[in-house]
Short mmCIF file of C-alpha atoms and ligand atoms in Angstrom, two decimals:
data_model
loop_
_atom_site.label_atom_id
_atom_site.label_comp_id
_atom_site.label_asym_id
_atom_site.label_seq_id
_atom_site.Cartn_x
_atom_site.Cartn_y
_atom_site.Cartn_z
CA MET F 24 0.00 0.00 0.00
CA PRO F 25 1.96 3.06 -1.17
CA TYR F 26 1.49 5.86 1.31
CA SER F 27 1.60 8.45 -1.46
CA GLN F 28 -1.83 7.32 -2.64
CA PRO F 29 -4.81 8.90 -0.87
CA GLN F 30 -6.10 6.51 1.77
CA PRO F 31 -9.29 6.67 3.74
CA ASN F 32 -8.89 8.43 7.09
CA VAL F 33 -5.18 9.15 6.62
CA ASP F 34 -3.77 12.67 6.60
CA ALA F 35 -0.90 12.66 4.09
CA ALA F 36 0.65 15.78 5.66
CA GLU F 37 0.73 14.05 9.05
CA LEU F 38 2.43 10.99 7.58
CA ALA F 39 4.98 13.20 5.86
CA LYS F 40 6.00 14.64 9.25
CA PHE F 41 6.65 11.17 10.65
CA GLU F 42 8.39 10.04 7.47
CA SER F 43 10.83 12.93 7.58
CA LEU F 44 11.83 12.12 11.17
CA ALA F 45 11.84 8.33 10.92
CA HIS F 46 15.62 8.03 11.23
CA ARG F 47 15.49 9.85 14.58
CA TRP F 48 12.98 7.48 16.19
CA TRP F 49 15.35 5.59 18.49
CA ASP F 50 17.46 8.58 19.53
CA ARG F 51 16.41 8.84 23.18
CA ASP F 52 17.58 12.45 23.27
CA GLY F 53 16.05 13.38 19.91
CA GLU F 54 12.67 14.47 18.62
CA PHE F 55 10.91 11.40 19.97
CA LYS F 56 12.41 11.71 23.45
CA PRO F 57 8.96 12.16 25.05
CA LEU F 58 7.72 8.85 23.61
CA HIS F 59 10.73 7.09 25.14
CA ASP F 60 10.29 8.84 28.48
CA ILE F 61 6.57 8.06 28.83
CA ASN F 62 6.79 4.46 27.66
CA ASP F 63 7.23 2.70 31.01
CA VAL F 64 4.18 4.48 32.46
CA ARG F 65 1.92 3.57 29.56
CA LEU F 66 3.22 -0.01 29.41
CA GLN F 67 2.44 -0.35 33.12
CA PHE F 68 -1.03 1.12 32.57
CA ILE F 69 -1.68 -1.59 29.99
CA THR F 70 -0.16 -4.54 31.88
CA ASP F 71 -1.96 -3.56 35.11
CA ARG F 72 -5.26 -4.02 33.26
CA ALA F 73 -4.70 -6.75 30.69
CA LYS F 74 -2.64 -9.88 30.32
CA VAL F 75 -0.29 -9.38 27.38
CA SER F 76 2.01 -12.38 27.73
CA GLU F 77 1.16 -15.00 25.11
CA GLN F 78 -1.76 -12.88 23.96
CA ASP F 79 -2.51 -11.56 20.46
CA VAL F 80 -1.86 -7.84 20.67
CA ILE F 81 -1.97 -5.13 17.99
CA GLU F 82 -0.61 -1.61 18.13
CA VAL F 83 -2.11 0.67 15.48
CA GLY F 84 0.10 3.64 14.55
CA CYS F 85 3.18 1.97 16.05
CA GLY F 86 5.70 4.27 14.33
CA GLY F 87 9.28 3.16 15.04
CA GLY F 88 8.10 0.58 17.55
CA ILE F 89 8.85 1.97 21.02
CA LEU F 90 5.72 0.53 22.64
CA ALA F 91 5.60 -2.49 20.33
CA GLU F 92 9.09 -3.62 21.37
CA SER F 93 8.27 -3.27 25.06
CA LEU F 94 5.12 -5.35 24.55
CA ALA F 95 7.18 -8.00 22.74
CA ARG F 96 9.59 -8.11 25.68
CA ALA F 97 6.57 -8.58 27.97
CA GLY F 98 5.78 -11.74 26.00
CA ALA F 99 3.04 -10.45 23.68
CA ARG F 100 2.45 -11.81 20.20
CA ILE F 101 2.46 -8.22 19.01
CA VAL F 102 1.74 -6.90 15.52
CA GLY F 103 2.53 -3.24 14.88
CA ILE F 104 0.86 -1.50 11.95
CA ASP F 105 1.40 1.98 10.55
CA PRO F 106 0.80 3.60 7.14
CA ALA F 107 4.20 5.39 7.23
CA ARG F 108 6.82 3.26 5.52
CA GLY F 109 9.91 5.01 6.94
CA PRO F 110 9.07 4.59 10.63
CA LEU F 111 8.00 1.00 9.98
CA THR F 112 11.32 0.19 8.29
CA VAL F 113 13.17 1.71 11.23
CA ALA F 114 11.02 -0.41 13.57
CA GLN F 115 11.85 -3.60 11.65
CA ILE F 116 15.59 -2.97 11.63
CA HIS F 117 15.67 -1.91 15.28
CA ALA F 118 13.85 -5.05 16.42
CA LYS F 119 16.25 -7.34 14.52
CA GLU F 120 19.28 -5.48 15.85
CA ASN F 121 17.97 -5.99 19.36
CA ASP F 122 17.34 -9.72 19.00
CA LEU F 123 13.56 -9.46 18.77
CA LEU F 124 13.41 -11.97 15.97
CA GLU F 125 9.81 -13.23 16.05
CA TYR F 126 7.85 -10.33 17.54
CA PRO F 127 6.99 -7.55 16.93
CA LYS F 128 5.73 -8.31 13.46
CA TYR F 129 5.18 -5.16 11.44
CA GLU F 130 2.83 -4.40 8.55
CA LEU F 131 2.14 -1.31 6.47
CA ALA F 132 -1.56 -0.72 7.17
CA THR F 133 -4.15 1.38 8.93
CA ALA F 134 -6.81 0.04 11.27
CA GLU F 135 -9.31 0.55 8.45
CA THR F 136 -7.39 -1.57 5.92
CA TYR F 137 -6.17 -4.20 8.38
CA VAL F 138 -9.62 -4.96 9.75
CA ASP F 139 -10.74 -6.35 6.36
CA GLU F 140 -8.78 -9.55 7.00
CA HIS F 141 -8.22 -9.41 10.76
CA ALA F 142 -11.56 -8.61 12.38
CA ALA F 143 -12.02 -10.01 15.90
CA SER F 144 -8.41 -11.25 15.99
CA PHE F 145 -6.78 -9.55 19.00
CA ASP F 146 -6.98 -9.87 22.79
CA VAL F 147 -5.49 -6.42 23.28
CA VAL F 148 -5.71 -3.43 20.92
CA ALA F 149 -3.59 -0.32 21.53
CA ALA F 150 -3.55 3.03 19.72
CA LEU F 151 -1.37 5.40 21.71
CA GLU F 152 -0.48 8.98 20.78
CA MET F 153 -1.96 8.51 17.33
CA LEU F 154 -5.67 9.43 17.38
CA GLU F 155 -4.78 13.14 17.26
CA HIS F 156 -3.04 12.55 13.92
CA VAL F 157 -5.95 11.02 11.96
CA PRO F 158 -8.66 12.98 10.09
CA ASP F 159 -11.55 11.39 12.00
CA PHE F 160 -10.71 9.57 15.23
CA ARG F 161 -14.27 8.21 15.48
CA ILE F 162 -13.73 6.11 12.35
CA THR F 163 -10.42 4.84 13.74
CA VAL F 164 -11.97 3.93 17.10
CA ALA F 165 -14.71 1.97 15.32
CA SER F 166 -12.08 0.02 13.32
CA LEU F 167 -9.99 -0.57 16.44
CA ALA F 168 -13.04 -2.02 18.16
CA GLU F 169 -13.60 -4.36 15.21
CA LEU F 170 -10.02 -5.66 15.51
CA GLY F 171 -10.68 -6.85 19.06
CA LYS F 172 -11.94 -10.33 19.96
CA PRO F 173 -15.02 -10.45 22.19
CA GLY F 174 -13.85 -9.27 25.62
CA ALA F 175 -10.76 -7.56 24.15
CA HIS F 176 -9.00 -4.86 26.16
CA MET F 177 -8.63 -1.59 24.29
CA PHE F 178 -6.11 1.12 25.15
CA PHE F 179 -6.06 4.63 23.73
CA SER F 180 -4.08 7.71 24.63
CA THR F 181 -4.20 11.20 23.23
CA ILE F 182 -4.19 14.91 24.10
CA ASN F 183 -7.15 16.85 25.46
CA ARG F 184 -8.45 19.82 23.46
CA HIS F 185 -8.00 22.02 26.50
CA PRO F 186 -6.25 25.43 26.70
CA LYS F 187 -3.69 23.95 29.09
CA ALA F 188 -2.76 21.35 26.47
CA PHE F 189 -2.37 24.09 23.86
CA ALA F 190 -0.07 26.02 26.20
CA LEU F 191 2.02 23.00 27.17
CA MET F 192 2.15 20.83 24.06
CA VAL F 193 2.08 23.38 21.25
CA VAL F 194 3.40 26.69 22.61
CA ALA F 195 5.86 25.42 25.21
CA GLY F 196 6.70 22.00 23.75
CA GLU F 197 7.14 23.00 20.12
CA TYR F 198 8.07 26.68 20.19
CA VAL F 199 9.66 27.59 23.53
CA LEU F 200 11.38 24.46 24.81
CA ASN F 201 11.83 22.79 21.43
CA VAL F 202 11.26 19.36 22.94
CA LEU F 203 8.83 18.52 20.13
CA PRO F 204 9.32 19.15 16.42
CA LYS F 205 7.41 22.26 15.30
CA GLY F 206 4.09 21.39 13.69
CA THR F 207 3.86 18.00 15.43
CA HIS F 208 0.49 18.85 16.88
CA ASP F 209 -2.61 20.48 15.49
CA TYR F 210 -4.72 21.81 18.39
CA ALA F 211 -7.97 21.41 16.45
CA LYS F 212 -7.33 17.65 16.34
CA PHE F 213 -6.91 17.25 20.08
CA ILE F 214 -9.71 15.19 21.60
CA LYS F 215 -11.71 15.80 24.76
CA PRO F 216 -12.04 12.75 27.03
CA SER F 217 -15.83 13.02 26.70
CA GLU F 218 -15.52 12.87 22.90
CA LEU F 219 -13.26 9.82 23.02
CA ALA F 220 -15.57 8.12 25.53
CA ARG F 221 -18.51 8.81 23.25
CA ALA F 222 -16.67 7.37 20.24
CA ALA F 223 -15.77 4.28 22.28
CA ARG F 224 -19.38 3.77 23.38
CA ASP F 225 -20.61 4.33 19.80
CA ALA F 226 -18.19 1.56 18.77
CA GLY F 227 -19.86 -0.76 21.28
CA LEU F 228 -17.11 -0.54 23.92
CA THR F 229 -17.44 -0.10 27.67
CA VAL F 230 -15.19 2.63 29.05
CA LYS F 231 -13.40 1.30 32.16
CA THR F 232 -10.85 3.98 33.10
CA ILE F 233 -9.79 7.44 31.97
CA GLN F 234 -6.44 8.32 33.50
CA GLY F 235 -4.38 11.48 33.20
CA TYR F 236 -0.61 11.44 32.97
CA ARG F 237 1.94 14.20 32.96
CA TYR F 238 5.43 14.55 31.59
CA ASN F 239 8.10 17.02 32.56
CA PRO F 240 10.56 17.49 29.68
CA PHE F 241 13.22 18.96 32.00
CA THR F 242 13.35 16.13 34.51
CA ARG F 243 12.10 13.67 31.87
CA TYR F 244 9.81 12.30 34.56
CA CYS F 245 6.42 10.88 33.65
CA THR F 246 3.72 9.88 36.11
CA LEU F 247 0.00 9.19 36.25
CA CYS F 248 -2.00 12.10 37.68
CA ASP F 249 -5.57 13.09 38.50
CA SER F 250 -5.89 15.81 35.87
CA VAL F 251 -6.91 14.84 32.34
CA ASP F 252 -6.42 18.41 31.07
CA VAL F 253 -3.39 17.56 28.92
CA ASN F 254 -2.44 13.92 28.29
CA TYR F 255 -4.65 10.98 29.14
CA LEU F 256 -5.00 7.24 28.68
CA MET F 257 -8.22 5.30 28.32
CA HIS F 258 -8.97 1.64 28.98
CA ALA F 259 -12.11 0.26 27.37
CA GLN F 260 -13.39 -3.24 26.82
CA LYS F 261 -15.33 -5.01 24.13
CA PRO F 262 -18.36 -6.99 25.33
CA ILE F 263 -17.73 -10.70 25.87
CA ALA F 264 -20.42 -11.68 23.36
N1 SAH C 330 2.15 4.80 18.84
C1 SAH C 330 3.57 5.10 18.75
C2 SAH C 330 3.90 6.22 17.75
C3 SAH C 330 3.12 7.51 17.94
S1 SAH C 330 3.50 8.72 16.69
C4 SAH C 330 4.07 5.44 20.13
O1 SAH C 330 3.27 5.96 20.92
O2 SAH C 330 5.23 5.20 20.45
C5 SAH C 330 2.01 8.62 15.68
C6 SAH C 330 2.04 7.51 14.65
O3 SAH C 330 0.74 7.42 14.08
C7 SAH C 330 3.01 7.74 13.50
O4 SAH C 330 3.87 6.65 13.35
C8 SAH C 330 2.10 7.92 12.28
O5 SAH C 330 2.68 7.43 11.09
C9 SAH C 330 0.90 7.10 12.70
N2 SAH C 330 -0.33 7.41 11.98
C10 SAH C 330 -0.71 8.59 11.44
N3 SAH C 330 -1.90 8.45 10.82
C11 SAH C 330 -2.30 7.17 10.99
C12 SAH C 330 -3.45 6.42 10.60
N4 SAH C 330 -4.44 6.97 9.91
N5 SAH C 330 -3.50 5.12 10.96
C13 SAH C 330 -2.51 4.55 11.67
N6 SAH C 330 -1.40 5.21 12.06
C14 SAH C 330 -1.30 6.50 11.73
#
């Protein structure tokens, strides 16, 4: 699937941003530093709520594979999919170089294309820090729900469309502190927790937990917190039958 062709529910300009930075993905002090620094907290959030070891797990929008690799190390049969070829190639090479020979498996796909042949296939479905990069997150959430087996655990994370998030992620993160590449985030695409919860319910899911987390780019410390004003994670579940 060439990414240069228009694809449903894919923003070509968004993909171009990730393509241009693909080679920087595993530089822990580079543009993707925040994804490295927050990974343990989000992995813990997932493994506290769902068994991943020897389970079929998919990460949609896996990029260079930071979360996917950690799920593989936790014993998951993890498939990472992403429509951006560059990050996916980086992910494949990085896994091999780090002796992850069987998992993660990677495929060039979106949730919408992958679901055609893989509906109801996964025990755990994760889409972290990606919903704010798609044209319509409601369509993505519906496809993610379809990928899950009955009873599947679903994990999402994104950024709240809240003035505090604009101040921290866009103004401070991208323009003052330069911890994020300029243009990484489009405020209009940020998603309120109530909107994501609604999309999850519309997709037939039960929302179990909405949990804020915060990240300090100076100390590089990430922790769960009560406020969902900026970053948050969601755990939802597909009905058993
Ligand atoms: N989930 C990873 C990477 C987040 S960066 C992590 O948290 O570590 C966002 C990723 O979403 C990029 O790799 C980008 O290519 C991907 N993406 C953008 N649009 C997408 C879409 N429509 N479907 C799936 N992935 C998409």
